[in-house]
Each structure stands twice: as C-alpha cells, then as structure tokens.
C-alpha cells in the first residue's frame, strides 16, 4: 500500500460551542456526541500532541493549520499563543501558516494584533446585507449579529489583517445574488467563498440525539432553510456574469478560480470538486478524529490522537476507503456527464438524491451545477486560451465587454477592432487570428 504523506485537519478546539445560535448550523447539535459538557475545551496536553502529530504527518515543507469551531475565539487568545509556541517547538524549519474561521463577534484590537503578528488568514462568516445576514445568524438572545460582524470587518481592516468572507447560501439570500456580491465588495472583501446550504433532518432523533443526518439515511427531509439546486446554480451564474465583466484579477471567488483550474486540466482546489477525498479530517477538542467535517458521526470516527497518531489514521483502511468511495460510487449519470472533469460528483455529503436515470446516491445539487457549468463553459474556454497563450486572465474582461457592447449596437456596426483580442478566445489579437480567415 502506498504511504499517504499529506493530510488536512480542521481543528475544533472549542468543539461545537459557539456564542451564536445560527438557525441553520449543523454543528451545534454535535455536543450530543459528548455529553460531558465540562470538557468542551481542548486541553494543553491534547493541543501539544495535535500540533506535533499534525506537523509530523506532512512530508512537505508547508504546513497549514485550520482553526474552526463552534467559535474558536471562545478559547481565548492565550490558547493560540500556546499554538504558536508549540509550532515553534515542533516546526523543524517548516513553513507554518494558520487559517482561522470566526463569526467575528469577539474580535478586538488584541486579537487583530495577534493575527497580524503571526500572519493568520481570517475567514469571516457573513451572509450579506443586514436583512439577509440577520435572518439566521442570531446570538443566544435571538438578536442579529450583523452590527458586530461589521465592527469586526473594520477592526481587521484597521490592522491590515487578511481576510476572506464565508457566505452561506440559504433560502434567505439565494435570490439576491448581486445584492450579496455588491455588498461584500463594498465592505472590502476581495476573497469570497459561497457555501451552499442543504441539511436533512429526521422526525425522531438518533440514539446519539442527532437530528441532522448523513447521506446514508434514506428517510429524511430537506430543511426549509436549504437552498434549492437551481437557486444555487443561478446564484453563481448571476455573480459570475458581473465578475467576468468587471472584477477578474481584483475579486477572487473560490468557485470560479476552481473552475479555471478544472478547465486548464489542473487538480481541483476545493475538496467537493476533487476526484477523491478522505484526507481532510475534523478534529474534536478531546482528540477524536473524523473522516470529514461533514461526517462527524460515530461510524466515521477514525480514532483518537491519544491512542493512534494522525499519520496512522491518515493511512488507515477506513480513511483511504472513505476517500476512494467518492469516485467508486459515482452514478452512471455522473460518469457520462460532460462536466465530470469539473464536478466529480460533488461532495459525498450531498449524495442523497436519485439520478434522472433512477440511480441512488446522486448529488442533490446536480441540476444547479449543470446550470452553472453550462453557463460558464464558453467563457472558461476563452480564459483557458488566454492562459495557454501567455495572456493575463483579466484580458477576458476586454473580450466580454466587447461582446456586451456590440450586442447593443445595430447589426451593421458590430465590428471588432484589429488590435482587440479575438472573440474566438485564442488570446491573440483579432488581426492575427480570425480577421485573416
């Protein structure tokens, strides 16, 4: 068996504990898996063991730690000072970076000074303008969190801390794509992630007290706050059309960047679109390691770092089989799809539908992904042409604006300048390409 020398761990030092009570959060109920709620904070012993094992599990020179929750700021800033100390102790000359996902509510100057000193990349959760964000992202008193998140944005900008915005696409904001996009630009976000929301719940909770279930459970209903497949596809295409005319090279949207990679024959940069998975784990505060952040269920527990090393669990039959099954379990519809190279069947968590030809374990978002990929296919081909011809990717905006402007002209005046990029997408000037044909 080939040894796996890389993995990715999303660490949850505060477990599922959070100072917000987001109505759509699938992770809050994970506390039912750990009845002793006095033990929700990661101990110093577990932290040191984790840092050492995680660094040792990476064969390369670069190691990225990811801190999430719950809400990781609940651990306090001294906990993360210990993180830095342990990284210094066990880093052995490796390049160590940190990503930190937060709701922003507890951020202050001290946190921001710490982030900038240690080069943390912040992922800030925000779902759009106030009336959209506050629909579901509420505090424990059931009041909206928008004002405190905007204050966090101001703090991050004041201290010049790099941040990306993490936007959950739900039934509340899915029909307001351009409002969300323009708002995120307005607050200064230049790196955006749009995360589609779909959860399924059962009438009677499991023996562990869970209502939200894995794709293995057949008798479950999609929650009312979930986005529909076509809604999500239209959300992406609406933003894409705006981005490709105005913001290429200035605004980076994770889903669009991943599509460019796929069209250029490069590996996916997002796990949901990768051919296989299985080596992106979730670590609970007590050291339990699970197959994936979206599969924190007893049957997907790999072990505990106090008993088995991360390296060993990364190379376990369970981890490898979980990852390979993503490719092996594709429906015939997926295997014959023209966009398989870009989608790879999507996230296993979302594979609970029946395919158009009647096969189970088909991705819920299939229709939305197809709508999106069909819409961007021609443009992606043009971008690929630019890249392969050594042209800047943002030249696509010139081409798209030529197309847009000429579509509004009388037919007799629709011409392309000799020195403009050729509309065929070759990346060459018109005079050196199709004009001579």
Coordinates of N, CA and C in Angstrom, one line a residue, residues 46 63 127 129 155 189 193 196 215 262 286 288 327 329 371 400 414 424 430 433:
X46 N -3.6 17.9 24.9 CA -4.1 17.5 23.6 C -3.6 18.4 22.5
X63 N 3.0 23.6 6.0 CA 2.0 23.1 6.9 C 1.0 24.2 7.2
X127 N -23.3 36.7 5.7 CA -24.2 36.2 4.7 C -24.8 37.3 3.8
X129 N -26.0 41.7 3.2 CA -26.6 42.9 3.9 C -27.3 42.5 5.2
X155 N -12.2 46.4 12.2 CA -11.0 46.1 13.0 C -10.0 45.4 12.2
X189 N -14.3 43.0 0.8 CA -13.9 41.6 0.6 C -13.4 41.5 -0.8
X193 N -16.0 33.1 -0.6 CA -16.4 31.7 -0.7 C -17.9 31.7 -0.5
X196 N -23.0 26.4 -0.4 CA -24.4 26.1 -0.5 C -24.9 25.3 0.7
X215 N -25.8 11.2 4.5 CA -26.5 10.7 3.3 C -26.9 9.2 3.3
X262 N -10.0 23.6 -13.3 CA -10.5 22.4 -14.0 C -10.4 22.5 -15.5
X286 N -11.4 16.8 22.2 CA -10.8 15.8 23.0 C -9.8 14.9 22.3
X288 N -10.6 13.3 19.2 CA -11.2 12.4 18.3 C -11.1 12.9 16.9
X327 N -15.1 8.4 -5.7 CA -15.0 8.1 -7.2 C -15.8 6.8 -7.5
X329 N -18.3 5.4 -6.2 CA -19.8 5.4 -6.0 C -20.5 6.4 -7.0
X371 N -26.4 23.7 -14.5 CA -26.8 25.1 -15.0 C -25.6 26.0 -14.9
X400 N -15.2 40.3 -23.0 CA -16.6 40.2 -22.6 C -17.3 41.6 -22.7
X414 N -21.5 46.3 -35.9 CA -20.9 45.3 -35.0 C -19.5 44.9 -35.6
X424 N -12.8 34.6 -30.7 CA -12.8 33.2 -30.6 C -12.2 32.6 -29.3
X430 N -7.1 40.2 -32.9 CA -8.0 39.8 -34.0 C -7.3 39.8 -35.3
X433 N -5.5 36.7 -36.1 CA -6.3 35.4 -35.9 C -7.4 35.4 -36.9

